[in-house]
């Protein structure tokens, strides 16, 4: 393949999928896309079974509400079981089904539009277009229901609802509602709900036709303007971003509640995954902040569910250090790592890690995200203001 003379970037996109796995230092790694973060309890149980029988026994949650399993001895068997579970509907498009959505859309009063039907329509439309099979695996769609919670992700194509309505096909009423189209976070036009998916797909097709070796819209000079000029235009309404709240109990419009579960370092054991499947009626919603939402619980269940989660090492307390904590893969999964950052980060969350300068105090202070990394690349670092704890040959370095 051609190597760009400008960026030096390999044109081949090595983003892992369920079929194109990544050869990590601890074995084959497969990533499974979960559009909108929606996983049925049956699919979650099968994922857990596969992680236990074929992988290292852990389901990793990603910052795009996808999942990955490491240490796979038989990647082909894993892919076959994912396909049988309905998690691999397109072999050609599996790595480009990157669609995040407001996790409580259609359930929470904070949104103005139920975007779940739009997620399904966008996923189907994406898989139907042969040209979009070659989108970069990093390309991201986001559907915000008006809450503003996924706006901060800087998706390549975002549809953000700003007026009330139901998408086409919704059993409850007339199509309606308007959404703002954002490209690389920049508002470029307004679209109706019934036109929104077609416009999002057209934006992706336009990017694909002009991208050269760019992987993201933001990497393309004047990318948002060059794509927008080829789409229908109307004045955009600038949406307001909101910080997502991690952990706790959320009311639903139907009187039920959802419990948001903080998973330490986004690593779910098979036993924890089985428990989550047992605690919720039909599905879980993975969030881009690597928590798992358990929706549709009767309010009286919130207390017992929270207690069961705590007993399994899962967290719902928003004040927990785990609500702020993330870490890259580190040793032994990454050959570049200078430390086992996940083990060190967990020790810090539990005890403050005496002996590491500056770190005990950091744990006691309220504040923003704390990201641990095994080298300067700082993979998986959250966006925005972050305290970095980076491994160096001489120990960890803390910077704000
Ligand atoms: S930050 Fe460095 S050590 Fe951590 S996963 Fe990335 S490359 Fe590996």
mmCIF file of C-alpha atoms and ligand atoms in Angstrom:
data_model
loop_
_atom_site.group_PDB
_atom_site.id
_atom_site.type_symbol
_atom_site.label_atom_id
_atom_site.label_comp_id
_atom_site.label_asym_id
_atom_site.label_seq_id
_atom_site.Cartn_x
_atom_site.Cartn_y
_atom_site.Cartn_z
ATOM 1 C CA UNK A 1 0.000 0.000 0.000
ATOM 2 C CA UNK A 2 1.026 3.617 -0.556
ATOM 3 C CA UNK A 3 2.780 5.466 2.222
ATOM 4 C CA UNK A 4 1.907 9.158 2.364
ATOM 5 C CA UNK A 5 4.848 11.424 1.664
ATOM 6 C CA UNK A 6 3.246 14.142 3.783
ATOM 7 C CA UNK A 7 2.282 12.390 6.978
ATOM 8 C CA UNK A 8 4.366 9.247 6.754
ATOM 9 C CA UNK A 9 1.187 7.392 7.688
ATOM 10 C CA UNK A 10 0.630 3.867 6.449
ATOM 11 C CA UNK A 11 -2.476 3.949 4.233
ATOM 12 C CA UNK A 12 -3.595 0.614 5.631
ATOM 13 C CA UNK A 13 -5.963 1.050 8.518
ATOM 14 C CA UNK A 14 -4.971 -1.405 11.235
ATOM 15 C CA UNK A 15 -7.914 -0.727 13.568
ATOM 16 C CA UNK A 16 -8.897 -4.116 14.973
ATOM 17 C CA UNK A 17 -12.250 -5.765 14.446
ATOM 18 C CA UNK A 18 -13.727 -9.167 15.128
ATOM 19 C CA UNK A 19 -12.336 -10.524 11.851
ATOM 20 C CA UNK A 20 -9.212 -8.381 11.469
ATOM 21 C CA UNK A 21 -7.701 -8.952 14.891
ATOM 22 C CA UNK A 22 -4.700 -7.141 16.368
ATOM 23 C CA UNK A 23 -1.625 -9.115 17.337
ATOM 24 C CA UNK A 24 -0.963 -7.658 20.799
ATOM 25 C CA UNK A 25 1.863 -8.647 23.111
ATOM 26 C CA UNK A 26 -0.561 -10.847 25.084
ATOM 27 C CA UNK A 27 -2.105 -12.522 22.032
ATOM 28 C CA UNK A 28 -4.838 -11.763 19.496
ATOM 29 C CA UNK A 29 -7.200 -8.907 20.336
ATOM 30 C CA UNK A 30 -10.662 -8.668 18.745
ATOM 31 C CA UNK A 31 -12.909 -5.619 18.908
ATOM 32 C CA UNK A 32 -16.663 -5.923 18.422
ATOM 33 C CA UNK A 33 -18.705 -2.890 17.429
ATOM 34 C CA UNK A 34 -21.893 -2.225 19.401
ATOM 35 C CA UNK A 35 -23.853 0.580 17.686
ATOM 36 C CA UNK A 36 -25.544 2.811 20.242
ATOM 37 C CA UNK A 37 -23.984 0.656 22.982
ATOM 38 C CA UNK A 38 -27.091 -1.570 22.929
ATOM 39 C CA UNK A 39 -26.363 -5.141 23.994
ATOM 40 C CA UNK A 40 -29.079 -7.669 24.758
ATOM 41 C CA UNK A 41 -28.581 -9.710 27.889
ATOM 42 C CA UNK A 42 -28.222 -12.838 25.709
ATOM 43 C CA UNK A 43 -25.453 -11.185 23.672
ATOM 44 C CA UNK A 44 -23.699 -10.052 26.854
ATOM 45 C CA UNK A 45 -23.795 -13.600 28.243
ATOM 46 C CA UNK A 46 -22.357 -14.984 25.012
ATOM 47 C CA UNK A 47 -19.607 -12.364 25.031
ATOM 48 C CA UNK A 48 -18.747 -13.361 28.578
ATOM 49 C CA UNK A 49 -18.727 -17.032 27.650
ATOM 50 C CA UNK A 50 -16.418 -16.357 24.704
ATOM 51 C CA UNK A 51 -14.096 -14.195 26.816
ATOM 52 C CA UNK A 52 -13.855 -17.010 29.339
ATOM 53 C CA UNK A 53 -13.543 -19.949 26.958
ATOM 54 C CA UNK A 54 -11.495 -18.378 24.162
ATOM 55 C CA UNK A 55 -9.821 -15.299 25.666
ATOM 56 C CA UNK A 56 -8.306 -14.046 28.906
ATOM 57 C CA UNK A 57 -11.607 -13.919 30.792
ATOM 58 C CA UNK A 58 -12.116 -10.142 30.577
ATOM 59 C CA UNK A 59 -14.412 -7.987 28.423
ATOM 60 C CA UNK A 60 -12.833 -4.574 27.909
ATOM 61 C CA UNK A 61 -15.148 -1.596 27.414
ATOM 62 C CA UNK A 62 -13.893 1.003 24.939
ATOM 63 C CA UNK A 63 -14.368 4.761 24.806
ATOM 64 C CA UNK A 64 -16.700 4.300 21.832
ATOM 65 C CA UNK A 65 -19.076 1.997 23.710
ATOM 66 C CA UNK A 66 -17.643 -1.024 21.916
ATOM 67 C CA UNK A 67 -16.096 -4.130 23.506
ATOM 68 C CA UNK A 68 -12.878 -6.060 23.016
ATOM 69 C CA UNK A 69 -11.456 -9.369 24.141
ATOM 70 C CA UNK A 70 -7.726 -10.119 24.443
ATOM 71 C CA UNK A 71 -5.595 -13.222 24.491
ATOM 72 C CA UNK A 72 -7.719 -15.100 21.947
ATOM 73 C CA UNK A 73 -6.371 -18.553 21.187
ATOM 74 C CA UNK A 74 -8.800 -19.113 18.306
ATOM 75 C CA UNK A 75 -9.926 -15.797 16.728
ATOM 76 C CA UNK A 76 -11.934 -17.563 14.001
ATOM 77 C CA UNK A 77 -14.012 -19.409 16.593
ATOM 78 C CA UNK A 78 -14.579 -16.132 18.424
ATOM 79 C CA UNK A 79 -15.760 -14.395 15.233
ATOM 80 C CA UNK A 80 -18.101 -17.269 14.393
ATOM 81 C CA UNK A 81 -19.711 -17.094 17.820
ATOM 82 C CA UNK A 82 -20.055 -13.302 17.610
ATOM 83 C CA UNK A 83 -21.785 -13.693 14.235
ATOM 84 C CA UNK A 84 -24.125 -16.332 15.645
ATOM 85 C CA UNK A 85 -24.957 -13.965 18.515
ATOM 86 C CA UNK A 86 -25.945 -11.242 16.030
ATOM 87 C CA UNK A 87 -22.963 -9.043 16.853
ATOM 88 C CA UNK A 88 -21.312 -9.318 13.455
ATOM 89 C CA UNK A 89 -24.028 -8.547 10.894
ATOM 90 C CA UNK A 90 -21.624 -7.440 8.150
ATOM 91 C CA UNK A 91 -18.228 -8.977 7.441
ATOM 92 C CA UNK A 92 -17.330 -6.145 5.069
ATOM 93 C CA UNK A 93 -18.407 -3.253 7.313
ATOM 94 C CA UNK A 94 -17.701 -4.616 10.793
ATOM 95 C CA UNK A 95 -14.940 -2.119 11.639
ATOM 96 C CA UNK A 96 -16.831 0.992 10.477
ATOM 97 C CA UNK A 97 -19.982 0.509 12.587
ATOM 98 C CA UNK A 98 -18.751 3.093 15.087
ATOM 99 C CA UNK A 99 -21.944 4.768 16.285
ATOM 100 C CA UNK A 100 -22.297 6.245 19.762
ATOM 101 C CA UNK A 101 -25.583 7.570 21.132
ATOM 102 C CA UNK A 102 -26.987 9.175 24.253
ATOM 103 C CA UNK A 103 -27.280 6.081 26.487
ATOM 104 C CA UNK A 104 -30.663 6.926 28.005
ATOM 105 C CA UNK A 105 -32.306 8.188 24.826
ATOM 106 C CA UNK A 106 -36.013 7.417 24.743
ATOM 107 C CA UNK A 107 -35.969 6.722 28.461
ATOM 108 C CA UNK A 108 -34.770 9.976 30.061
ATOM 109 C CA UNK A 109 -36.576 13.309 30.153
ATOM 110 C CA UNK A 110 -33.309 15.133 29.512
ATOM 111 C CA UNK A 111 -33.494 14.327 25.791
ATOM 112 C CA UNK A 112 -35.975 15.712 23.258
ATOM 113 C CA UNK A 113 -35.840 12.970 20.631
ATOM 114 C CA UNK A 114 -35.614 9.194 20.864
ATOM 115 C CA UNK A 115 -32.587 8.524 18.664
ATOM 116 C CA UNK A 116 -32.664 4.720 18.984
ATOM 117 C CA UNK A 117 -34.478 4.272 15.634
ATOM 118 C CA UNK A 118 -31.932 6.586 14.016
ATOM 119 C CA UNK A 119 -29.078 4.431 15.326
ATOM 120 C CA UNK A 120 -30.642 1.339 13.755
ATOM 121 C CA UNK A 121 -31.309 3.120 10.458
ATOM 122 C CA UNK A 122 -27.801 4.595 10.321
ATOM 123 C CA UNK A 123 -26.215 1.217 11.030
ATOM 124 C CA UNK A 124 -28.311 -0.455 8.321
ATOM 125 C CA UNK A 125 -27.617 2.315 5.803
ATOM 126 C CA UNK A 126 -23.898 2.196 6.533
ATOM 127 C CA UNK A 127 -23.744 -1.556 5.926
ATOM 128 C CA UNK A 128 -25.716 -1.220 2.668
ATOM 129 C CA UNK A 129 -23.206 1.134 1.052
ATOM 130 C CA UNK A 130 -20.183 -0.661 -0.425
ATOM 131 C CA UNK A 131 -18.091 2.525 -0.616
ATOM 132 C CA UNK A 132 -18.389 3.000 3.143
ATOM 133 C CA UNK A 133 -16.758 -0.355 3.887
ATOM 134 C CA UNK A 134 -13.460 1.472 3.355
ATOM 135 C CA UNK A 135 -14.124 4.263 5.841
ATOM 136 C CA UNK A 136 -11.286 4.424 8.354
ATOM 137 C CA UNK A 137 -11.947 2.352 11.468
ATOM 138 C CA UNK A 138 -11.449 5.539 13.512
ATOM 139 C CA UNK A 139 -14.341 7.378 11.834
ATOM 140 C CA UNK A 140 -17.093 8.016 14.386
ATOM 141 C CA UNK A 141 -20.818 8.827 14.196
ATOM 142 C CA UNK A 142 -22.658 10.259 17.209
ATOM 143 C CA UNK A 143 -26.381 10.646 17.812
ATOM 144 C CA UNK A 144 -27.252 13.044 20.615
ATOM 145 C CA UNK A 145 -30.856 13.119 21.829
ATOM 146 C CA UNK A 146 -30.619 16.730 23.040
ATOM 147 C CA UNK A 147 -28.920 15.828 26.317
ATOM 148 C CA UNK A 148 -25.560 17.006 25.009
ATOM 149 C CA UNK A 149 -23.772 14.067 26.608
ATOM 150 C CA UNK A 150 -22.061 12.717 23.478
ATOM 151 C CA UNK A 151 -21.211 16.096 21.944
ATOM 152 C CA UNK A 152 -17.868 16.242 23.719
ATOM 153 C CA UNK A 153 -16.631 13.139 21.907
ATOM 154 C CA UNK A 154 -15.760 15.150 18.797
ATOM 155 C CA UNK A 155 -17.295 12.632 16.404
ATOM 156 C CA UNK A 156 -16.683 13.041 12.695
ATOM 157 C CA UNK A 157 -20.432 13.195 12.012
ATOM 158 C CA UNK A 158 -22.815 14.141 14.825
ATOM 159 C CA UNK A 159 -26.573 14.535 14.703
ATOM 160 C CA UNK A 160 -27.790 16.457 17.745
ATOM 161 C CA UNK A 161 -31.511 16.848 18.401
ATOM 162 C CA UNK A 162 -32.742 20.308 19.295
ATOM 163 C CA UNK A 163 -36.513 20.067 18.927
ATOM 164 C CA UNK A 164 -39.118 17.547 20.008
ATOM 165 C CA UNK A 165 -40.299 14.789 17.720
ATOM 166 C CA UNK A 166 -40.250 11.120 16.801
ATOM 167 C CA UNK A 167 -38.212 9.666 13.950
ATOM 168 C CA UNK A 168 -39.973 7.996 11.028
ATOM 169 C CA UNK A 169 -41.287 4.589 11.976
ATOM 170 C CA UNK A 170 -41.766 5.455 15.648
ATOM 171 C CA UNK A 171 -45.023 3.866 16.772
ATOM 172 C CA UNK A 172 -45.923 6.791 18.967
ATOM 173 C CA UNK A 173 -46.481 9.584 16.541
ATOM 174 C CA UNK A 174 -45.815 11.868 13.672
ATOM 175 C CA UNK A 175 -42.301 12.236 12.313
ATOM 176 C CA UNK A 176 -40.708 15.440 13.394
ATOM 177 C CA UNK A 177 -37.957 17.037 15.349
ATOM 178 C CA UNK A 178 -34.926 18.778 14.032
ATOM 179 C CA UNK A 179 -31.289 17.945 14.503
ATOM 180 C CA UNK A 180 -28.078 19.861 14.008
ATOM 181 C CA UNK A 181 -25.472 18.262 11.787
ATOM 182 C CA UNK A 182 -21.963 18.732 13.150
ATOM 183 C CA UNK A 183 -18.801 17.752 11.321
ATOM 184 C CA UNK A 184 -15.752 17.296 13.553
ATOM 185 C CA UNK A 185 -17.735 19.162 16.227
ATOM 186 C CA UNK A 186 -18.570 22.135 13.994
ATOM 187 C CA UNK A 187 -22.305 22.869 13.454
ATOM 188 C CA UNK A 188 -22.926 23.096 9.703
ATOM 189 C CA UNK A 189 -26.691 22.733 9.124
ATOM 190 C CA UNK A 190 -30.089 21.650 10.438
ATOM 191 C CA UNK A 191 -31.899 18.538 9.230
ATOM 192 C CA UNK A 192 -35.267 16.983 9.959
ATOM 193 C CA UNK A 193 -35.363 13.602 11.662
ATOM 194 C CA UNK A 194 -36.656 11.879 8.545
ATOM 195 C CA UNK A 195 -33.743 13.231 6.463
ATOM 196 C CA UNK A 196 -31.071 12.914 9.140
ATOM 197 C CA UNK A 197 -29.713 9.443 8.375
ATOM 198 C CA UNK A 198 -29.436 10.109 4.643
ATOM 199 C CA UNK A 199 -27.548 13.342 5.317
ATOM 200 C CA UNK A 200 -25.180 11.651 7.781
ATOM 201 C CA UNK A 201 -24.424 8.918 5.255
ATOM 202 C CA UNK A 202 -23.917 11.494 2.496
ATOM 203 C CA UNK A 203 -21.455 13.320 4.741
ATOM 204 C CA UNK A 204 -19.521 10.089 5.296
ATOM 205 C CA UNK A 205 -19.524 9.300 1.568
ATOM 206 C CA UNK A 206 -18.266 12.788 0.771
ATOM 207 C CA UNK A 207 -15.475 12.446 3.326
ATOM 208 C CA UNK A 208 -14.534 9.088 1.869
ATOM 209 C CA UNK A 209 -14.349 10.567 -1.641
ATOM 210 C CA UNK A 210 -12.022 13.446 -0.685
ATOM 211 C CA UNK A 211 -10.107 12.184 2.342
ATOM 212 C CA UNK A 212 -6.811 11.200 0.770
ATOM 213 C CA UNK A 213 -4.925 9.598 3.657
ATOM 214 C CA UNK A 214 -6.902 11.401 6.397
ATOM 215 C CA UNK A 215 -8.622 9.176 8.937
ATOM 216 C CA UNK A 216 -10.779 11.841 10.590
ATOM 217 C CA UNK A 217 -12.684 14.875 9.309
ATOM 218 C CA UNK A 218 -10.619 17.098 11.600
ATOM 219 C CA UNK A 219 -7.431 15.977 9.810
ATOM 220 C CA UNK A 220 -8.706 17.188 6.453
ATOM 221 C CA UNK A 221 -7.850 20.856 5.654
ATOM 222 C CA UNK A 222 -11.178 22.771 5.788
ATOM 223 C CA UNK A 223 -12.822 19.363 6.161
ATOM 224 C CA UNK A 224 -16.186 20.448 7.646
ATOM 225 C CA UNK A 225 -16.648 23.252 5.074
ATOM 226 C CA UNK A 226 -15.619 21.089 2.116
ATOM 227 C CA UNK A 227 -18.039 18.339 3.104
ATOM 228 C CA UNK A 228 -20.878 20.686 4.056
ATOM 229 C CA UNK A 229 -20.817 22.505 0.727
ATOM 230 C CA UNK A 230 -21.883 19.268 -0.988
ATOM 231 C CA UNK A 231 -24.847 18.698 1.368
ATOM 232 C CA UNK A 232 -28.273 20.389 1.707
ATOM 233 C CA UNK A 233 -27.782 23.533 3.802
ATOM 234 C CA UNK A 234 -29.917 25.343 6.375
ATOM 235 C CA UNK A 235 -28.878 27.431 9.341
ATOM 236 C CA UNK A 236 -27.616 25.242 12.206
ATOM 237 C CA UNK A 237 -28.689 25.579 15.821
ATOM 238 C CA UNK A 238 -25.595 25.333 18.018
ATOM 239 C CA UNK A 239 -26.164 22.550 20.581
ATOM 240 C CA UNK A 240 -24.875 22.750 24.144
ATOM 241 C CA UNK A 241 -22.539 20.013 25.355
ATOM 242 C CA UNK A 242 -23.041 18.530 28.799
ATOM 243 C CA UNK A 243 -20.604 16.533 30.890
ATOM 244 C CA UNK A 244 -21.852 12.983 31.293
ATOM 245 C CA UNK A 245 -22.526 11.893 34.870
ATOM 246 C CA UNK A 246 -20.972 8.580 35.771
ATOM 247 C CA UNK A 247 -22.588 6.208 38.225
ATOM 248 C CA UNK A 248 -25.790 6.368 40.274
ATOM 249 C CA UNK A 249 -29.511 5.989 39.701
ATOM 250 C CA UNK A 250 -31.296 7.844 36.895
ATOM 251 C CA UNK A 251 -35.069 8.335 36.641
ATOM 252 C CA UNK A 252 -36.848 7.265 33.457
ATOM 253 C CA UNK A 253 -39.926 8.951 31.999
ATOM 254 C CA UNK A 254 -41.970 5.749 32.481
ATOM 255 C CA UNK A 255 -41.436 5.744 36.260
ATOM 256 C CA UNK A 256 -38.739 3.108 36.168
ATOM 257 C CA UNK A 257 -35.049 3.812 36.804
ATOM 258 C CA UNK A 258 -31.667 3.057 35.277
ATOM 259 C CA UNK A 259 -28.555 2.262 37.302
ATOM 260 C CA UNK A 260 -25.234 3.348 35.837
ATOM 261 C CA UNK A 261 -22.402 1.004 36.750
ATOM 262 C CA UNK A 262 -18.782 2.184 36.940
ATOM 263 C CA UNK A 263 -16.530 -0.674 35.859
ATOM 264 C CA UNK A 264 -13.008 -0.246 37.315
ATOM 265 C CA UNK A 265 -10.685 0.491 34.378
ATOM 266 C CA UNK A 266 -13.453 -0.640 32.009
ATOM 267 C CA UNK A 267 -12.549 -4.304 32.566
ATOM 268 C CA UNK A 268 -15.477 -6.636 33.152
ATOM 269 C CA UNK A 269 -14.827 -10.162 34.348
ATOM 270 C CA UNK A 270 -17.032 -12.913 33.003
ATOM 271 C CA UNK A 271 -18.708 -13.230 36.415
ATOM 272 C CA UNK A 272 -19.413 -9.484 36.537
ATOM 273 C CA UNK A 273 -20.825 -9.538 33.006
ATOM 274 C CA UNK A 274 -23.089 -12.434 33.941
ATOM 275 C CA UNK A 275 -24.305 -10.523 36.983
ATOM 276 C CA UNK A 276 -25.129 -7.437 34.886
ATOM 277 C CA UNK A 277 -27.112 -9.629 32.492
ATOM 278 C CA UNK A 278 -29.014 -11.148 35.424
ATOM 279 C CA UNK A 279 -29.873 -7.773 36.965
ATOM 280 C CA UNK A 280 -31.558 -6.104 33.992
ATOM 281 C CA UNK A 281 -34.721 -7.223 32.141
ATOM 282 C CA UNK A 282 -33.593 -7.278 28.510
ATOM 283 C CA UNK A 283 -30.576 -5.162 27.613
ATOM 284 C CA UNK A 284 -27.700 -3.081 28.869
ATOM 285 C CA UNK A 285 -26.443 0.154 27.365
ATOM 286 C CA UNK A 286 -22.699 0.581 27.145
ATOM 287 C CA UNK A 287 -21.633 4.201 27.419
ATOM 288 C CA UNK A 288 -18.714 6.003 25.745
ATOM 289 C CA UNK A 289 -17.427 6.800 29.239
ATOM 290 C CA UNK A 290 -16.973 3.062 29.776
ATOM 291 C CA UNK A 291 -19.805 2.487 32.219
ATOM 292 C CA UNK A 292 -22.728 0.096 31.793
ATOM 293 C CA UNK A 293 -26.274 1.410 32.129
ATOM 294 C CA UNK A 294 -28.854 -1.052 33.478
ATOM 295 C CA UNK A 295 -32.210 0.376 32.309
ATOM 296 C CA UNK A 296 -35.866 -0.415 32.997
ATOM 297 C CA UNK A 297 -35.609 -1.353 36.667
ATOM 298 C CA UNK A 298 -38.476 -0.839 39.079
ATOM 299 C CA UNK A 299 -37.449 1.835 41.610
ATOM 300 C CA UNK A 300 -37.538 -0.633 44.512
ATOM 301 C CA UNK A 301 -34.860 -2.709 42.765
ATOM 302 C CA UNK A 302 -32.264 0.068 42.785
ATOM 303 C CA UNK A 303 -31.090 -0.611 46.353
ATOM 304 C CA UNK A 304 -30.688 -4.401 46.032
ATOM 305 C CA UNK A 305 -29.102 -4.012 42.593
ATOM 306 C CA UNK A 306 -26.585 -1.508 43.932
ATOM 307 C CA UNK A 307 -25.720 -3.851 46.803
ATOM 308 C CA UNK A 308 -25.272 -6.806 44.438
ATOM 309 C CA UNK A 309 -22.997 -4.739 42.217
ATOM 310 C CA UNK A 310 -20.851 -3.637 45.153
ATOM 311 C CA UNK A 311 -20.489 -7.262 46.224
ATOM 312 C CA UNK A 312 -19.084 -8.055 42.781
ATOM 313 C CA UNK A 313 -16.525 -5.228 42.781
ATOM 314 C CA UNK A 314 -18.597 -2.870 40.635
ATOM 315 C CA UNK A 315 -19.258 0.733 41.614
ATOM 316 C CA UNK A 316 -22.211 3.121 41.523
ATOM 317 C CA UNK A 317 -20.871 5.852 43.817
ATOM 318 C CA UNK A 318 -20.119 8.939 41.752
ATOM 319 C CA UNK A 319 -17.569 10.071 44.368
ATOM 320 C CA UNK A 320 -15.499 6.897 43.995
ATOM 321 C CA UNK A 321 -11.936 7.332 42.635
ATOM 322 C CA UNK A 322 -12.969 4.806 39.987
ATOM 323 C CA UNK A 323 -15.328 7.413 38.512
ATOM 324 C CA UNK A 324 -12.242 9.470 37.537
ATOM 325 C CA UNK A 325 -9.819 6.704 36.711
ATOM 326 C CA UNK A 326 -8.691 5.352 33.351
ATOM 327 C CA UNK A 327 -5.544 3.586 32.160
ATOM 328 C CA UNK A 328 -4.016 2.352 28.945
ATOM 329 C CA UNK A 329 -3.270 -1.332 28.406
ATOM 330 C CA UNK A 330 0.257 -1.227 29.825
ATOM 331 C CA UNK A 331 2.199 -4.390 30.598
ATOM 332 C CA UNK A 332 1.828 -7.200 29.685
ATOM 333 C CA UNK A 333 -0.554 -6.425 26.791
ATOM 334 C CA UNK A 334 1.501 -3.644 25.206
ATOM 335 C CA UNK A 335 5.109 -4.150 24.210
ATOM 336 C CA UNK A 336 5.842 -0.417 24.556
ATOM 337 C CA UNK A 337 4.732 -0.213 28.175
ATOM 338 C CA UNK A 338 7.206 0.676 30.900
ATOM 339 C CA UNK A 339 4.940 -0.499 33.727
ATOM 340 C CA UNK A 340 1.884 -2.541 34.623
ATOM 341 C CA UNK A 341 -0.177 0.631 34.792
ATOM 342 C CA UNK A 342 -3.511 -1.085 35.340
ATOM 343 C CA UNK A 343 -2.304 -2.835 38.478
ATOM 344 C CA UNK A 344 -0.674 0.385 39.709
ATOM 345 C CA UNK A 345 -3.793 2.458 38.949
ATOM 346 C CA UNK A 346 -6.002 0.002 40.845
ATOM 347 C CA UNK A 347 -3.644 0.132 43.828
ATOM 348 C CA UNK A 348 -3.834 3.925 43.720
ATOM 349 C CA UNK A 349 -7.635 3.870 43.672
ATOM 350 C CA UNK A 350 -7.728 1.470 46.620
ATOM 351 C CA UNK A 351 -5.000 2.873 48.818
ATOM 352 C CA UNK A 352 -3.450 6.022 47.420
ATOM 353 C CA UNK A 353 -0.234 4.185 46.595
ATOM 354 C CA UNK A 354 2.098 5.457 49.336
ATOM 355 C CA UNK A 355 5.558 6.053 47.996
ATOM 356 C CA UNK A 356 4.619 7.492 44.620
ATOM 357 C CA UNK A 357 5.263 11.260 44.931
ATOM 358 C CA UNK A 358 2.161 13.386 44.577
ATOM 359 C CA UNK A 359 -0.223 10.513 44.009
ATOM 360 C CA UNK A 360 -1.745 9.972 47.471
ATOM 361 C CA UNK A 361 -2.746 13.646 47.628
ATOM 362 C CA UNK A 362 -4.198 13.455 44.145
ATOM 363 C CA UNK A 363 -6.542 10.677 45.205
ATOM 364 C CA UNK A 364 -7.879 12.732 48.109
ATOM 365 C CA UNK A 365 -8.565 15.833 46.016
ATOM 366 C CA UNK A 366 -11.832 16.199 44.143
ATOM 367 C CA UNK A 367 -11.186 16.845 40.506
ATOM 368 C CA UNK A 368 -11.296 15.688 36.953
ATOM 369 C CA UNK A 369 -10.131 12.544 35.193
ATOM 370 C CA UNK A 370 -6.853 10.854 36.117
ATOM 371 C CA UNK A 371 -5.304 8.845 33.301
ATOM 372 C CA UNK A 372 -2.465 6.364 33.776
ATOM 373 C CA UNK A 373 -0.287 5.479 30.793
ATOM 374 C CA UNK A 374 2.637 3.146 30.245
ATOM 375 C CA UNK A 375 4.438 5.550 27.896
ATOM 376 C CA UNK A 376 4.211 9.026 26.428
ATOM 377 C CA UNK A 377 1.651 8.002 23.795
ATOM 378 C CA UNK A 378 -1.004 8.025 26.519
ATOM 379 C CA UNK A 379 -3.449 5.814 24.639
ATOM 380 C CA UNK A 380 -7.055 6.016 25.804
ATOM 381 C CA UNK A 381 -6.589 9.433 27.406
ATOM 382 C CA UNK A 382 -9.987 11.126 27.913
ATOM 383 C CA UNK A 383 -10.614 14.408 26.133
ATOM 384 C CA UNK A 384 -10.414 17.707 27.993
ATOM 385 C CA UNK A 385 -8.558 18.513 31.199
ATOM 386 C CA UNK A 386 -6.868 15.428 32.532
ATOM 387 C CA UNK A 387 -4.263 14.637 35.179
ATOM 388 C CA UNK A 388 -1.683 12.406 33.505
ATOM 389 C CA UNK A 389 0.264 9.761 35.377
ATOM 390 C CA UNK A 390 2.845 8.554 32.866
ATOM 391 C CA UNK A 391 5.400 5.790 33.360
ATOM 392 C CA UNK A 392 8.982 6.807 32.608
ATOM 393 C CA UNK A 393 12.232 4.860 32.972
ATOM 394 C CA UNK A 394 12.653 6.588 36.339
ATOM 395 C CA UNK A 395 9.124 6.032 37.688
ATOM 396 C CA UNK A 396 5.782 7.760 37.258
ATOM 397 C CA UNK A 397 5.506 11.433 36.323
ATOM 398 C CA UNK A 398 2.354 13.346 37.325
ATOM 399 C CA UNK A 399 1.255 16.382 35.312
ATOM 400 C CA UNK A 400 -1.944 18.447 35.262
HETATM 401 S S1 LIG B 1 0.191 4.471 26.127
HETATM 402 FE FE1 LIG B 1 2.061 3.369 25.530
HETATM 403 S S2 LIG B 1 2.120 1.662 26.941
HETATM 404 FE FE2 LIG B 1 0.037 2.420 26.967
HETATM 405 S S3 LIG B 1 -1.064 1.196 25.453
HETATM 406 FE FE3 LIG B 1 -0.354 3.079 24.436
HETATM 407 S S4 LIG B 1 1.604 2.514 23.518
HETATM 408 FE FE4 LIG B 1 1.122 0.947 25.064
#
